[in-house]
Short mmCIF file of C-alpha atoms and ligand atoms in Angstrom, two decimals:
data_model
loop_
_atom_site.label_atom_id
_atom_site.label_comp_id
_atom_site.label_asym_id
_atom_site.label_seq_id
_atom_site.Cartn_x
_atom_site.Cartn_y
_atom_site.Cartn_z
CA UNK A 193 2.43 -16.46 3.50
CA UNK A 194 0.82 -15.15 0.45
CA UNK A 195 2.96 -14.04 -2.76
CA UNK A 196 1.98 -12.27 -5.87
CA UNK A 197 3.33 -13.82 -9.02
CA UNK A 198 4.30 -11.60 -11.93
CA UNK A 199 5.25 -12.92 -15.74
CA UNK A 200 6.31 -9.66 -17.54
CA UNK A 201 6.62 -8.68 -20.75
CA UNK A 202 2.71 -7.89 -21.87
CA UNK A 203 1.58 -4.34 -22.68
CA UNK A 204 -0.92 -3.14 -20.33
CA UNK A 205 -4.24 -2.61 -22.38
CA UNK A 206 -7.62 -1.58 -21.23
CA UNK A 207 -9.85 0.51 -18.74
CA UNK A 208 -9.62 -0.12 -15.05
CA UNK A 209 -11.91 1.90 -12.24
CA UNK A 210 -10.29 3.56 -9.17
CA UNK A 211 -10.93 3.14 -5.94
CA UNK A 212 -11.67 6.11 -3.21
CA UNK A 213 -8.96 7.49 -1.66
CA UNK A 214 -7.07 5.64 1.18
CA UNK A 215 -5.87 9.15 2.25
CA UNK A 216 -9.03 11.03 2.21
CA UNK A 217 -11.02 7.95 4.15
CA UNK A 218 -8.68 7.34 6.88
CA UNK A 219 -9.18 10.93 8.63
CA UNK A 220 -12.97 10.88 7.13
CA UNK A 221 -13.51 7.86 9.33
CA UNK A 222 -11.65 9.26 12.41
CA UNK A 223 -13.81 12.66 11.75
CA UNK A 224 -17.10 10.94 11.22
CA UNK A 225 -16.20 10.07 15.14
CA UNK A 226 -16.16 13.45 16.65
CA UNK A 227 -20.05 13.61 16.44
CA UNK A 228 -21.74 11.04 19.08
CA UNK A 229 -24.22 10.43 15.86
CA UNK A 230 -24.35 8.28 12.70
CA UNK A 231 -22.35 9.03 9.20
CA UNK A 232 -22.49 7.00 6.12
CA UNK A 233 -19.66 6.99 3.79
CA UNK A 234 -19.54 5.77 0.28
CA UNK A 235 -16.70 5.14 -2.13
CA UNK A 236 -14.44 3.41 0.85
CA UNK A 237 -12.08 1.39 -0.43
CA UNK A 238 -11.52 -2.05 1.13
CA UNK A 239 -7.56 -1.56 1.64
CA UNK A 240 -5.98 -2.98 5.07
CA UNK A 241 -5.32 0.49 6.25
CA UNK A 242 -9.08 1.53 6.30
CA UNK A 243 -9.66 -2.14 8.28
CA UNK A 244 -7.15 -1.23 10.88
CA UNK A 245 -8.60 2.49 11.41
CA UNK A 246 -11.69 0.16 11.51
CA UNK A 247 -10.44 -2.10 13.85
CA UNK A 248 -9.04 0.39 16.39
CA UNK A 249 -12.21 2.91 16.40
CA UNK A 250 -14.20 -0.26 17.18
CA UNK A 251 -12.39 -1.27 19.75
CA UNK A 252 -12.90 2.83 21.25
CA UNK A 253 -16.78 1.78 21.09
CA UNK A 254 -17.35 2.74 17.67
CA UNK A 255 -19.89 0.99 15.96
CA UNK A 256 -19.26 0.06 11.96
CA UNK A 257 -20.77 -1.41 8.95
CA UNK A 258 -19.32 -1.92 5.97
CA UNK A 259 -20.82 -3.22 2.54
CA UNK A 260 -19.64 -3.07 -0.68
CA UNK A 261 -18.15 0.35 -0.36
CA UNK A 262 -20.76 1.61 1.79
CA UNK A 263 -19.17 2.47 5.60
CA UNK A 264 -21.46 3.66 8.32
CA UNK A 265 -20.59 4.17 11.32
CA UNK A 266 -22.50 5.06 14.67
CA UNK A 267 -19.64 7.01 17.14
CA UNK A 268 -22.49 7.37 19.71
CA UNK A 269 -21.11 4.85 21.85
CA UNK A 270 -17.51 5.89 21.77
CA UNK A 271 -15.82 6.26 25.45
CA UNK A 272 -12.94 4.72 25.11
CA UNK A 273 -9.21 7.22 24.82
CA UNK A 274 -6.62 4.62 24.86
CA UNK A 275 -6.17 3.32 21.40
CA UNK A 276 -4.44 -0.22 20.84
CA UNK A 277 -0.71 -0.25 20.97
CA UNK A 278 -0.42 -3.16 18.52
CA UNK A 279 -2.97 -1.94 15.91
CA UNK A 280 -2.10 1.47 16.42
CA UNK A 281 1.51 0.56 15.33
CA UNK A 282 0.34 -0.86 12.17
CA UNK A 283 0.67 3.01 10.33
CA UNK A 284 0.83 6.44 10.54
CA UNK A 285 -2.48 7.16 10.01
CA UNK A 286 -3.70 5.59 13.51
CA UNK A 287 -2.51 8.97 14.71
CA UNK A 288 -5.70 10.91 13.46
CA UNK A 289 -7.25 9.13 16.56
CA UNK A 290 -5.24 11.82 18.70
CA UNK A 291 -7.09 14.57 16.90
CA UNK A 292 -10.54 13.22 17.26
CA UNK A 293 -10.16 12.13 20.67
CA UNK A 294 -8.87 15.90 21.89
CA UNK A 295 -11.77 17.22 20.33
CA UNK A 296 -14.43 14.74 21.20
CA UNK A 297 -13.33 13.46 24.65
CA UNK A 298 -10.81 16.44 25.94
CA UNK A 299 -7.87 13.54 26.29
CA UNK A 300 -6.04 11.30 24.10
CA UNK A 301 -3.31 8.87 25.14
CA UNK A 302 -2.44 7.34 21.36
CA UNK A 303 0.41 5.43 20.71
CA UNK A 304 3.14 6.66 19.05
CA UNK A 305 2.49 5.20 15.25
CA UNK A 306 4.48 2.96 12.95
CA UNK A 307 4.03 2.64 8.81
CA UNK A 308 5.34 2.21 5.93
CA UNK A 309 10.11 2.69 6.83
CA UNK A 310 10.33 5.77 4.50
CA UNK A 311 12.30 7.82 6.92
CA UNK A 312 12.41 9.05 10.34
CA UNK A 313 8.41 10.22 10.44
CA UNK A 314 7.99 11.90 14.03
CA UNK A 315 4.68 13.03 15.16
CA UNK A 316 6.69 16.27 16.77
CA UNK A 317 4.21 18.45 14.21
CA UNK A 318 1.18 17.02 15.70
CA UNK A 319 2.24 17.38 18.67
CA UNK A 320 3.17 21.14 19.26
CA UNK A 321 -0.12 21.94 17.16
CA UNK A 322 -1.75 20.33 20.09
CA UNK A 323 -0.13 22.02 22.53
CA UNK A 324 -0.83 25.19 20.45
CA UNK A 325 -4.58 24.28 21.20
CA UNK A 326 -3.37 24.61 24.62
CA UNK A 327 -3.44 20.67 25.22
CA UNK A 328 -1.01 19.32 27.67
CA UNK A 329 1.17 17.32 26.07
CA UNK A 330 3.73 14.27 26.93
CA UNK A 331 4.87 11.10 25.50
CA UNK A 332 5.31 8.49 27.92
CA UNK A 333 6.05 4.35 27.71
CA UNK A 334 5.63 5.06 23.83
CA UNK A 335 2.23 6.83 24.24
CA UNK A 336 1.62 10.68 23.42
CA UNK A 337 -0.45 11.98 26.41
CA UNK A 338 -2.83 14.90 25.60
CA UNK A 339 -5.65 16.65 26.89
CA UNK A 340 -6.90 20.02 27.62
CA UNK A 341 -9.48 21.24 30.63
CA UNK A 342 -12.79 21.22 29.12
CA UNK A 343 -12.24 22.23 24.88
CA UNK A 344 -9.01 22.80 23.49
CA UNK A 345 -8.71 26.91 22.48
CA UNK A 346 -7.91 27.81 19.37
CA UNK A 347 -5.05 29.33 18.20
CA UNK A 348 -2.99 30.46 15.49
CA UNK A 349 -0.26 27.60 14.40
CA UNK A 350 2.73 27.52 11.57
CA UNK A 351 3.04 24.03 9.95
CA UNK A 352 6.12 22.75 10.04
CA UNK A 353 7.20 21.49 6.10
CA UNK A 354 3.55 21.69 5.45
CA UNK A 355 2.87 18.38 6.61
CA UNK A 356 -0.58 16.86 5.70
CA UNK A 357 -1.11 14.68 8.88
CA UNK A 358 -0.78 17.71 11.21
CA UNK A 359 -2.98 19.85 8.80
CA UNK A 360 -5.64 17.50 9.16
CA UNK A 361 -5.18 16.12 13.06
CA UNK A 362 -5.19 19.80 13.88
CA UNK A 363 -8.57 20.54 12.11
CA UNK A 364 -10.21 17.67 13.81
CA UNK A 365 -8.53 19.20 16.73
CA UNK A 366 -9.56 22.55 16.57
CA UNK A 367 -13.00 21.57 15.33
CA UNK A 368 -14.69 21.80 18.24
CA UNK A 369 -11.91 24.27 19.96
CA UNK A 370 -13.31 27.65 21.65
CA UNK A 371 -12.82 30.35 18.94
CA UNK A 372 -10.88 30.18 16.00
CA UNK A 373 -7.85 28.39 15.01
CA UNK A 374 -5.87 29.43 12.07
CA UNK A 375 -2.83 26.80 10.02
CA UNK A 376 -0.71 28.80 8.05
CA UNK A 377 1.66 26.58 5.41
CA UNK A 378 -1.33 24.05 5.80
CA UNK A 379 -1.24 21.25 3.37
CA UNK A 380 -2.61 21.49 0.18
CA UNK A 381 -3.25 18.40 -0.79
CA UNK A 382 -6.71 17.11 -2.08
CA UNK A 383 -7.40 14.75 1.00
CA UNK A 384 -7.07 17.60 3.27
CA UNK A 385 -9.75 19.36 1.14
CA UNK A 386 -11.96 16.00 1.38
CA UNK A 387 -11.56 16.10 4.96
CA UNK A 388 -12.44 19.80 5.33
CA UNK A 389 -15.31 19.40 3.24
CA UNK A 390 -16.85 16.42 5.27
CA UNK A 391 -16.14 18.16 8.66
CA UNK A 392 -18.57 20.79 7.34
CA UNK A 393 -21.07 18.89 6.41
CA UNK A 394 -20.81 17.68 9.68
CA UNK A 395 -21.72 21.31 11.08
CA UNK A 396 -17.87 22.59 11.37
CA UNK A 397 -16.42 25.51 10.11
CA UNK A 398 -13.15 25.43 8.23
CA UNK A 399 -12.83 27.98 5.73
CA UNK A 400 -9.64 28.07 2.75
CA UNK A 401 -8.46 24.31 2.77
CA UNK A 402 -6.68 23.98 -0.45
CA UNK A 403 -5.06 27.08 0.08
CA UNK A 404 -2.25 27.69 2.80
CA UNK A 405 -4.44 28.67 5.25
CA UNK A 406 -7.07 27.36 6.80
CA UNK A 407 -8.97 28.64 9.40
CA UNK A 408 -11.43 26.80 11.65
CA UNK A 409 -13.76 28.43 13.96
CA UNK A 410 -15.01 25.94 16.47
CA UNK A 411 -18.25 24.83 17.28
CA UNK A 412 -19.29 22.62 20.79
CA UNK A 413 -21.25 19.98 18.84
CA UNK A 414 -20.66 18.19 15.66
CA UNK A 415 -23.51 16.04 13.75
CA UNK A 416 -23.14 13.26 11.52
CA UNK A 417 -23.43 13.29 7.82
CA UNK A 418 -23.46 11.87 4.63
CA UNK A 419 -20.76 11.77 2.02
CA UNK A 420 -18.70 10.11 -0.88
CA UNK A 421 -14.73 10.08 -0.57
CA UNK A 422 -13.11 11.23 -3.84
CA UNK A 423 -11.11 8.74 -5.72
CA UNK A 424 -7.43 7.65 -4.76
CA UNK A 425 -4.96 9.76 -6.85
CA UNK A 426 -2.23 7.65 -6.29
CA UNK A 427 -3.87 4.49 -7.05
CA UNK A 428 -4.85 5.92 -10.13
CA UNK A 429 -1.32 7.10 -11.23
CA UNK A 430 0.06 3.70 -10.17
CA UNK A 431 -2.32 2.57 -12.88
CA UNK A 432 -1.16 5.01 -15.42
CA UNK A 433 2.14 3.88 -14.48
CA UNK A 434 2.02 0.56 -15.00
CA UNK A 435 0.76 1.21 -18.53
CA UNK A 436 3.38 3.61 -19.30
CA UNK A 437 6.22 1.08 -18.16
CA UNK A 438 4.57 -1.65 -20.33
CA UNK A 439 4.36 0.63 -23.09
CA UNK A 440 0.70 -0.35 -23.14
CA UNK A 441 -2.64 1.77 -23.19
CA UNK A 442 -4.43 2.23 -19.93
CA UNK A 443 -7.93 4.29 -18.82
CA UNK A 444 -8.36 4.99 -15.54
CA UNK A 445 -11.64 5.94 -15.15
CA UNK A 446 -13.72 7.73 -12.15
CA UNK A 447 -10.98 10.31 -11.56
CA UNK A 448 -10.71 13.73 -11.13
CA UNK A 449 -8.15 14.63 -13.99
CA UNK A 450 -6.76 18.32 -12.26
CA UNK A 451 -5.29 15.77 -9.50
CA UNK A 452 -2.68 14.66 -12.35
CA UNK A 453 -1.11 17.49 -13.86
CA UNK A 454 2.34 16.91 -12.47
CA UNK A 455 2.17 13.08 -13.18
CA UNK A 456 0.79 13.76 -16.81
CA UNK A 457 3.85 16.49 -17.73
CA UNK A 458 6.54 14.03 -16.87
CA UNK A 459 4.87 11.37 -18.58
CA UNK A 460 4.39 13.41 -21.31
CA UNK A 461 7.90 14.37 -21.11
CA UNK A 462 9.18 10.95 -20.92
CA UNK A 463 7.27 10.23 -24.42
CA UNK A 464 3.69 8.62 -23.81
CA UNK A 465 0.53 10.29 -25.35
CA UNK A 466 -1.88 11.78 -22.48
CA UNK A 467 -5.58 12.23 -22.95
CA UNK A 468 -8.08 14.12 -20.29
CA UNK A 469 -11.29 12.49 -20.23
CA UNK A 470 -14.40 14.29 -17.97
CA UNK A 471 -13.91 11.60 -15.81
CA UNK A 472 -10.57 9.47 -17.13
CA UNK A 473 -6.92 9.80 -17.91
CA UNK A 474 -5.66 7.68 -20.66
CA UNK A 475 -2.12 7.15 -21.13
CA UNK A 476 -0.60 5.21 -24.51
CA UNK A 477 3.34 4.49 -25.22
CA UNK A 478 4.27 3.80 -28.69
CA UNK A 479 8.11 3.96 -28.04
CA UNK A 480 10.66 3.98 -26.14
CA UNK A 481 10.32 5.97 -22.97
CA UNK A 482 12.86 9.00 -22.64
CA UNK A 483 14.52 9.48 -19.51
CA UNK A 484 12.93 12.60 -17.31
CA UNK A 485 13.81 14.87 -13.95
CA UNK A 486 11.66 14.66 -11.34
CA UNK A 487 11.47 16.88 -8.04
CA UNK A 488 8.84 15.12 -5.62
CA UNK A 489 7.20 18.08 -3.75
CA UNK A 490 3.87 19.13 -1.97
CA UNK A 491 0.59 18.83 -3.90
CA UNK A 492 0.52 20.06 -7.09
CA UNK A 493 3.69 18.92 -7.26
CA UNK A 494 5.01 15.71 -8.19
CA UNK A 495 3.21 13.26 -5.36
CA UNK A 496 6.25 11.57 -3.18
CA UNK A 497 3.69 8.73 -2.87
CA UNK A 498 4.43 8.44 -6.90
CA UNK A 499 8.26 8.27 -6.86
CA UNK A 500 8.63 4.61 -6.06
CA UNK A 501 6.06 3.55 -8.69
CA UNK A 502 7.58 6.02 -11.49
CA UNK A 503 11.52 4.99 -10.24
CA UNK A 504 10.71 1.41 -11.45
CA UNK A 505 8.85 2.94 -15.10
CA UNK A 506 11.77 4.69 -15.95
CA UNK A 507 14.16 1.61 -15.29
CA UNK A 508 13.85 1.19 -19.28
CA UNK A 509 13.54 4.57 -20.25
CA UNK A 510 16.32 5.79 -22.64
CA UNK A 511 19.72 7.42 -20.80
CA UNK A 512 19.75 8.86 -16.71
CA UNK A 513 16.37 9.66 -15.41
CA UNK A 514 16.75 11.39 -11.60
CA UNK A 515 14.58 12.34 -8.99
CA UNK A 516 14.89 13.84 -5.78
CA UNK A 517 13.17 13.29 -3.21
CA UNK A 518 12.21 16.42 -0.86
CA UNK A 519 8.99 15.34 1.62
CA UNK A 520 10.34 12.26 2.97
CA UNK A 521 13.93 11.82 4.45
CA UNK A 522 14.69 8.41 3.05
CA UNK A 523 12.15 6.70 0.52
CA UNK A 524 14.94 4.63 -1.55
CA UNK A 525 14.69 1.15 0.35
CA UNK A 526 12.89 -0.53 -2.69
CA UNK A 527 15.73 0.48 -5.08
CA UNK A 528 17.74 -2.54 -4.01
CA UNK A 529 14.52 -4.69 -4.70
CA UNK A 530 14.78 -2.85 -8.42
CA UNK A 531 18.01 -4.02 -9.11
CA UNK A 532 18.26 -7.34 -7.89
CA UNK A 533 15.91 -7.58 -11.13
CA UNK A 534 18.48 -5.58 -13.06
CA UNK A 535 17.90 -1.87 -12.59
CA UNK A 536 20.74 0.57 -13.14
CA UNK A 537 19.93 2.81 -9.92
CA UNK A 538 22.34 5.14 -7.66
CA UNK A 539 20.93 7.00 -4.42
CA UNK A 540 23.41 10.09 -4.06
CA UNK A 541 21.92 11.91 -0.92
CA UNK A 542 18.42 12.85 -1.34
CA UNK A 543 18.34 12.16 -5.55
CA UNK A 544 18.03 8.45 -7.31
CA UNK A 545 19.84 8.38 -10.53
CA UNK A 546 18.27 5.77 -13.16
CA UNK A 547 20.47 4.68 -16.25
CA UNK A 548 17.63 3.08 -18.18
CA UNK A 549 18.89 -0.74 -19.15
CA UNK A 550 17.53 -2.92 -22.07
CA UNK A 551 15.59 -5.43 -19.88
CA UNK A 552 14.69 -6.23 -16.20
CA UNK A 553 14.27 -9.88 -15.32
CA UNK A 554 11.69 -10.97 -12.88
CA UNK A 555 13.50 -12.23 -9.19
CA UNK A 556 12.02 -12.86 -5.89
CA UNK A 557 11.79 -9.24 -4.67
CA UNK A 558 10.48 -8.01 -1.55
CA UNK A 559 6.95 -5.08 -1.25
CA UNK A 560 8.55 -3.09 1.74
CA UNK A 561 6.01 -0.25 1.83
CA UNK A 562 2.68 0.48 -0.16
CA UNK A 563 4.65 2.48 -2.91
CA UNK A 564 7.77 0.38 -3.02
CA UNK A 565 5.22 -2.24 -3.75
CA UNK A 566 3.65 -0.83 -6.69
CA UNK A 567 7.36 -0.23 -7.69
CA UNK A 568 8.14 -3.72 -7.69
CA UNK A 569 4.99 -4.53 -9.34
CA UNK A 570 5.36 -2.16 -12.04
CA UNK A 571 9.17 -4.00 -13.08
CA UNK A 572 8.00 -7.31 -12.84
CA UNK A 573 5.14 -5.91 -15.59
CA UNK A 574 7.98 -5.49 -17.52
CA UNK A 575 10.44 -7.70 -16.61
CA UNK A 576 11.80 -11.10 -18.55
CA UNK A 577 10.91 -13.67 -16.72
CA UNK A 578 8.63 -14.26 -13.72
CA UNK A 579 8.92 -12.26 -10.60
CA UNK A 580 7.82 -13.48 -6.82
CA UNK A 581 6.75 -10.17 -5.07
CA UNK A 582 6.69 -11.26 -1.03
CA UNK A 583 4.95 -9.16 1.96
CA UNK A 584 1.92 -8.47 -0.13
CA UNK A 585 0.34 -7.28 3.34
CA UNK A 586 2.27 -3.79 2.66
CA UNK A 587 0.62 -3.83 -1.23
CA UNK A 588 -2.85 -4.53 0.41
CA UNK A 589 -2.39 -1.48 3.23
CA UNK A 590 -3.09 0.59 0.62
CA UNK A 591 -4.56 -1.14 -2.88
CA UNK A 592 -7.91 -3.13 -3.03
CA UNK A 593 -8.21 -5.76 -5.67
CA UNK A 594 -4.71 -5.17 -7.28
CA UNK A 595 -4.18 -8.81 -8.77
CA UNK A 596 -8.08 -8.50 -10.36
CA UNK A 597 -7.08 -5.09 -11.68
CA UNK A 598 -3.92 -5.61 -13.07
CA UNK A 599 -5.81 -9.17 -14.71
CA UNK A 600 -8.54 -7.13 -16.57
CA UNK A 601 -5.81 -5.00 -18.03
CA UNK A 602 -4.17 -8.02 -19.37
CA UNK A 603 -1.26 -8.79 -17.11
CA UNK A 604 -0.27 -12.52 -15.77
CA UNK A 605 -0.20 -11.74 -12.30
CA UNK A 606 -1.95 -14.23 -9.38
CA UNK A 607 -1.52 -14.48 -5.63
CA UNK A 608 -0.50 -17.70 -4.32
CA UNK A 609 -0.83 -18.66 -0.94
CA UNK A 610 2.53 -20.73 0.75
CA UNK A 611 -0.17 -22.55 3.09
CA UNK A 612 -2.37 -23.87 0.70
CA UNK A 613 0.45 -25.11 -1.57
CA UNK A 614 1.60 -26.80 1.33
CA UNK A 615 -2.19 -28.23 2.25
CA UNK A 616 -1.87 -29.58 -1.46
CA UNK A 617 1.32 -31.40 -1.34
N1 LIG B 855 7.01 15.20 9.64
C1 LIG B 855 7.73 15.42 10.79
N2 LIG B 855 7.04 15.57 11.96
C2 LIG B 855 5.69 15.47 12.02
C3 LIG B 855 4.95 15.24 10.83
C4 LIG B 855 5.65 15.11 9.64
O1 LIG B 855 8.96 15.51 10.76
O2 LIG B 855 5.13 15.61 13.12
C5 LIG B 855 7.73 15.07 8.35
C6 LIG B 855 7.59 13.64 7.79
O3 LIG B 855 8.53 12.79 8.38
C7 LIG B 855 7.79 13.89 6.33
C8 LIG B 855 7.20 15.27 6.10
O4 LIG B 855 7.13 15.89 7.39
O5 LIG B 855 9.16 13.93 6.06
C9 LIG B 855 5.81 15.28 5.48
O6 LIG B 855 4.99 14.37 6.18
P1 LIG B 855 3.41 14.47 6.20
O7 LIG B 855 2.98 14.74 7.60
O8 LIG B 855 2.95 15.40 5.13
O9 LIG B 855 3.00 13.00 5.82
P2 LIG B 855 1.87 12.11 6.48
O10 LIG B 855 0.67 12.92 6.76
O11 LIG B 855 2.43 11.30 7.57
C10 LIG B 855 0.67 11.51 4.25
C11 LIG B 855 0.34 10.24 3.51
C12 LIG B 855 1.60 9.62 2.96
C13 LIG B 855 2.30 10.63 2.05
C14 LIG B 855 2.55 11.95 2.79
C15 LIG B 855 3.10 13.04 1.91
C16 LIG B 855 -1.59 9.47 4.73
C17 LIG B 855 -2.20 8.45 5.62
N3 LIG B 855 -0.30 9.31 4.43
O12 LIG B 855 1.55 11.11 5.30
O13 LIG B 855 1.15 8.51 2.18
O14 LIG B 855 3.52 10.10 1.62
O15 LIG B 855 1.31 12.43 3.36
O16 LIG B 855 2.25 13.30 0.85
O17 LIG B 855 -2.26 10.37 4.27
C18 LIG B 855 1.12 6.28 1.41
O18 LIG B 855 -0.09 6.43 1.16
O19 LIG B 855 1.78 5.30 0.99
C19 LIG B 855 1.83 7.30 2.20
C20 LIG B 855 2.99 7.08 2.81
#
């Protein structure tokens, strides 16, 4: 079993590059499948999750290559529509495969997903949206069965909470749908806008993502095409993060800087210094952090995906910090992690209180999800002491090359491996 190792205590100084989104590529990759063509994607990052989308498309029939951050893939051969149970149940984002293979092959039978345990996380949304396309729909032996005649039809549908995943499985859906399909309370957020910009270029025709409502008109055939994912907003605030909780001075470069206006007011707030680059954010802390209210909501507001990471930053910050948490039922698992290293933390229904302490010191804490990773990494940053972080495989769903980032921003950090300690004794 691998670990990552944290000593604590050094400012985080320094530029480090971000990756493309994990969010944006995952439904990318399942859309680049509804054309029986070749698409090449750039800017992938090489995160677990993306292997496992990998993994399961491949074993539909889909053929991939993937260098540096270079992905093509060839769907032509694709003719399988039973995804694997196991992989499937590695995350959420497996799902998209129900989507793709309504629209490409007329019937899906997709396992119902796991992911990260921030809440209940039912697939009812998707599900009903598909029916909405007039899909039959069922879940059976822990499948969801689906499939419609010849094309699905499209329809007007209301999205429940606007949830991103049925935003976007419902516009791979109703991509190649007869007539026109229109999401009202669609999802705003920029991944959705990624994915509605690649599905054009692949020939589709979804008009107003980024707004509440999208509409897509659907077209029989799809072709492949070429395109670069944007880069991951929430790898790049875990970044600014870290830097903030170390009090420290940290670029992250290769951004698109409108994607952090919530996350740059509360730092703000809380006391660092923000600077907008073209391409960069820079955050620097000279002092101590104050302590800030924070409502998670939909994009622009406050990413949920952000609230574990900035929990464990304000764990120092002068007097009670809050936030509430309103897209997922129950993210607060990782805030006994935080304070078996010392953190002053209440859940009281759907809102965390923080009283900020002097000092954390590093334990051996667990990574439960891909944010309440970060959040442990952030406190052992800044933590007395050295801190063991184990089940790195839930840090490495979702960031690619943390150790070698964190290292070329200063921080002691390495990954050990139980085995080869062992081979060594
Ligand atoms: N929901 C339902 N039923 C559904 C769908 C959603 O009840 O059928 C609920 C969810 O349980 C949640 C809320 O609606 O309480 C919003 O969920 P949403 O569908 O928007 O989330 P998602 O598409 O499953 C994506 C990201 C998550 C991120 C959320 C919210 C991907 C692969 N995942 O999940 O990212 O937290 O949007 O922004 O895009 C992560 O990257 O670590 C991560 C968890």
């Amino acid at each position: 079993m691998e670990r990552i190792v944290i000593t604590g205590g050094r400012p985080l100084r320094g530029a480090v590059r971000v990756s493309g989104a994990k969010n944006s590529s995952l439904p990318i990759i399942a859309a680049a499948c509804l054309a029986p063509d070749v698409s090449v994607l750039e800017n992938v990052p090489h995160c677990q999750d993306v292997l496992t989308l990998q993994a399961i498309l491949a074993d539909l029939g889909v053929r991939f290559e993937f260098a540096g951050t270079r992905m093509t893939i060839d769907a032509g051969g694709l003719y399988r529509t039973i995804p694997d149970y196991a992989l499937c149940r590695r995350m959420r984002a497996s799902f998209y495969t129900a989507g793709l293979l309504l629209a490409r092959m007329g019937r899906a039978e997709v396992p119902l997903p796991g992911g990260c345990s921030i809440g209940t996380r039912p697939v009812d949304f998707h599900m009903k949206g598909f029916a909405a396309l007039g899909a039959g729909v069922a879940t059976e032996h822990g499948y969801m069965k689906a499939s419609v005649a010849r094309r699905a039809k499209g329809a007007p549908f209301y999205v429940p909470r606007s949830s991103v995943g049925t935003t976007i499985n419902l516009m791979l859906a109703a991509s190649t749908a007869r007539g026109v399909t229109t999401l009202t309370n669609a999802a705003r957020e920029p991944e959705v806008v990624d994915t509605a910009v690649f599905l054009n270029l692949m020939g589709a025709r979804v008009r107003g993502a980024g707004t509440d409502t999208i509409t897509i008109r659907g077209i029989s055939a799809l072709h492949g095409a070429q395109y670069t994912i944007i880069p991951d907003r929430i790898e790049a605030g875990t970044y600014l993060l870290c830097g903030v909780a170390t009090g420290g001075d940290v670029l992250a470069e290769g951004l698109i800087p409108e994607h952090f206006q919530a996350l740059l007011g509360k730092v703000t707030e809380a006391g660092a210094e923000t600077v907008v680059e073209p391409d960069g954010v820079r955050v620097r802390v000279a002092r101590e952090l104050a302590a800030v209210d924070v409502d998670t909501a939909p994009y622009p507001g406050f990413a949920t995906d952000l609230h574990p990471p900035l929990a464990a930053a304000l764990a120092r910050a002068r007097g009670t910090s809050s936030i509430r948490e309103t897209v997922h039922d129950s993210r607060f698992a990782y805030v006994d992690e935080l304070r078996r290293m010392g953190a002053e933390m209440k859940v009281e229904g759907d809102t965390l209180r923080i009283t900020g302490v002097e000092q954390l010191t590093g334990a051996p804490v667990e990574a439960l999800d891909i944010r309440a990773g970060a959040a442990v990494v952030i406190a052992a940053l800044t933590a007395e002491g050295t801190t063991e972080i184990r089940t790195v495989e839930n840090i490495d769903r979702g960031y690619e090359g943390l150790t070698e980032k964190l290292r070329s921003l200063g921080a002691r950090v390495e990954r050990v491996d139980d085995e080869a300690i062992r081979e060594v004794v």
